[in-house]
Amino acid sequence: MCSIVTKKEIYQRKENAYALLFWSIIRVLCKGIKMRSDSVRVGMQQAPHRSLFNALGMTKEEMEKPLIGVVSSYNEIVPGHMNLDKITEAVKLGVAMAGGTPVMVPAIAVCDGIAMGHIGMKYSLVTRDLIADSTECLAMAHQFDGLVMIPNCDKNVPGLLMAAARLNIPTIFVSGGPMLAGHVKGCKTSLSSMFEAVGSYAAGAMSEEDVLDYENHACPTCGSCSGMYTANSMNCLTEALGMGLRGNGTIPAVYSDRIKLAKHAGMQVIELIEKNIRPLDIMTKEAFENALTVDMALGCSTNSMLHLPAIAHEAGVELNLDMANEISARTPNLCHLAPAGHTYIEQLNEAGGVYAVMNELSKKKLLHEDLMTVTGKTVGENIKNAVNRDTEVIRPIDNPYSEVGGIAVLRGNLAPDSCVVKRSAVVPEMLKHEGPARVFNCEEDAIEAIKGGKISDGDVVVIRYEGPKGGPGMREMLNPTSAIAGMGLGSTVALITDGRFSGASRGASIGHVSPEAAVGGPIALVKEGDIIKIDIDNHSINLDITDEEMAKRKAEWTPRKPNVTTGYLARYASLVTSADKGAILCNK
């Protein structure tokens, strides 16, 4: 039976044909235009370079095409990266299909879950700068014409976005995708439930068999962990920034659509080269405002408050954390994804993904819609046809989970330069809290006290000397927050730290306290039993002592000796700035 072709379809086909003809002409013309890679492949002076390309088995025809660096963070230790070999091959195929020559180069990755709760976590955040630096080195040394970045887990995404901003050559991102949710006792679950199960076991609320059930079923597939944790937050925000194609943040790792997405990303980087669309054309001040707006609507990880400022810094954009509260005040929270709620990234994908969230936000003109993206189209063009297919996973703009965004920045005499909390993951009764400080100078001591039953309802657990310099490396505190939740204290106990939190943390978990303890910030001056007052709705956090007492304690305070004096961590500690600046490295 013959299908009927409408006039609209005929016009669309004509437009596509004209577009193909146009780009074919451009490709021919571009042969006479100098490319970045000409400096390693064109002319007599480059004969030695070509001999080395010959050593790679590269043909003359391949040397005449745009040279595309495919930056893959594939490895066999990070569950979110074990499928990136497949993504990399799909990207390379897409690049070749569009007329480019793909060359895979590596990027490192750390699994925060495996690194959690021991010295390994000191080596997580610090990899963000290693990734940015090494990618910059690879791209500059080999003069790639364009880049396809293939990250997935927590520090890879911001590290590669930082590199993209520095290099400013045509670049597109395609992540490895999220893990499917686990299933325990008929309910969907994720890694955060696994950590909380350990706390429940310590409290006698779970048996060893119960914990084993979680252990075997919480993380059922490859991919970044299944809730709105840091990896998925940053992959979703890559879409919001305009640096990834639709579905980059939400298509599950095990879906065939993820392979298709990778092929399209490979093809699209050639168009970016032809149109000369570069990262700094996309990652503008307004684009970061869009990212913060989507951050608030999704209820992303508090780590986004470290990474977005760091990426913005590389793009030459000043991102003051006070902007977060300004944007939050006008941006409703539309999603309650795990750990804030009981829905997962796979459900966000089925509901329409990031574009559907952005489409809801556009109904109240909360986004800059005229910005360029890696699609070659504007934000408005990208999202105009996005449909919200599940109004519980993505609440409509006029029926949000809350009228304000998912993250709050607090200030007060305990955190003069700010601290952050994932407001959407705080139970209502803890939005305002007052209680005695229980002070610990490292994560391990705090966990011992929590699991030992030494923390009571109403307490405020303070974990200090875990900041960027003091850690060094600013460890995540998923173990103590999970222990608090598992012990049944999540609705009565707050936790404050100059360290940071996994996106899997929930409750009144307040991190990034700046200035940090290691540089004499007020958190270093807190004494056991001091009353701490927290008011998240009013963005305040205060130690209930007089200014005179604070000044006296400051005068008596002496710096601690560094925890690490050799190797990369020591060098990192000497260069890193405070959390409110994004923990960027600075030589000054």
Short mmCIF file of N, CA and C in Angstrom, two decimals, residues 9 23 26 38 91 102 155 180 214 233 263 267 312 316 337 361 391 424 434 458 460 528 538 556 586:
data_model
loop_
_atom_site.label_atom_id
_atom_site.label_comp_id
_atom_site.label_asym_id
_atom_site.label_seq_id
_atom_site.Cartn_x
_atom_site.Cartn_y
_atom_site.Cartn_z
N GLU A 9 6.13 17.37 4.07
CA GLU A 9 7.22 16.40 3.95
C GLU A 9 8.04 16.66 2.69
N TRP A 23 26.44 21.69 2.08
CA TRP A 23 27.59 21.25 2.85
C TRP A 23 28.60 20.49 1.99
N ILE A 26 30.60 23.27 0.61
CA ILE A 26 31.47 23.81 1.67
C ILE A 26 32.67 22.91 1.89
N ASP A 38 46.63 21.23 9.75
CA ASP A 38 47.62 21.45 8.67
C ASP A 38 49.03 21.52 9.24
N VAL A 91 31.11 6.72 18.01
CA VAL A 91 31.52 8.09 17.68
C VAL A 91 32.47 8.09 16.48
N PRO A 102 38.72 10.09 12.66
CA PRO A 102 38.69 10.02 14.12
C PRO A 102 39.95 9.37 14.69
N LYS A 155 33.82 13.56 37.79
CA LYS A 155 34.80 14.62 37.50
C LYS A 155 35.17 14.69 36.03
N LEU A 180 20.54 1.68 34.81
CA LEU A 180 19.14 1.42 35.16
C LEU A 180 19.02 1.26 36.67
N TYR A 214 20.56 -5.91 48.86
CA TYR A 214 20.89 -4.62 48.24
C TYR A 214 22.20 -4.70 47.46
N SER A 233 23.78 14.62 37.04
CA SER A 233 23.54 16.07 37.10
C SER A 233 24.36 16.78 36.03
N LYS A 263 26.83 8.05 17.48
CA LYS A 263 27.07 8.22 16.04
C LYS A 263 26.69 9.63 15.58
N MET A 267 29.02 12.58 13.88
CA MET A 267 28.68 13.30 12.65
C MET A 267 28.60 14.81 12.88
N ALA A 312 32.81 27.80 34.22
CA ALA A 312 32.61 29.21 33.84
C ALA A 312 33.92 29.99 33.89
N GLY A 316 35.82 32.24 30.92
CA GLY A 316 35.92 33.69 31.11
C GLY A 316 34.64 34.31 31.63
N LEU A 337 13.93 13.48 41.77
CA LEU A 337 14.63 12.24 41.43
C LEU A 337 15.45 11.77 42.61
N LEU A 361 10.08 25.09 31.61
CA LEU A 361 10.65 26.35 32.10
C LEU A 361 10.40 27.50 31.12
N THR A 391 3.70 13.74 34.13
CA THR A 391 3.63 14.95 34.95
C THR A 391 3.90 14.70 36.43
N SER A 424 15.99 20.43 47.97
CA SER A 424 14.92 19.52 47.55
C SER A 424 15.01 18.15 48.21
N GLU A 434 17.88 24.04 64.93
CA GLU A 434 18.80 24.60 65.92
C GLU A 434 19.22 23.47 66.85
N GLY A 458 18.41 16.04 67.18
CA GLY A 458 18.65 17.46 67.39
C GLY A 458 20.09 17.89 67.21
N VAL A 460 23.86 18.64 65.67
CA VAL A 460 24.42 19.13 64.40
C VAL A 460 25.84 18.59 64.31
N GLU A 528 32.58 21.85 70.87
CA GLU A 528 31.56 20.86 71.22
C GLU A 528 30.47 21.51 72.07
N ASN A 538 15.67 30.98 54.60
CA ASN A 538 16.20 32.35 54.67
C ASN A 538 17.70 32.41 54.40
N GLU A 556 43.27 32.62 69.16
CA GLU A 556 43.88 31.45 69.82
C GLU A 556 44.11 30.27 68.86
N CYS A 586 44.95 27.93 41.31
CA CYS A 586 45.43 29.28 41.06
C CYS A 586 46.89 29.37 41.48
#
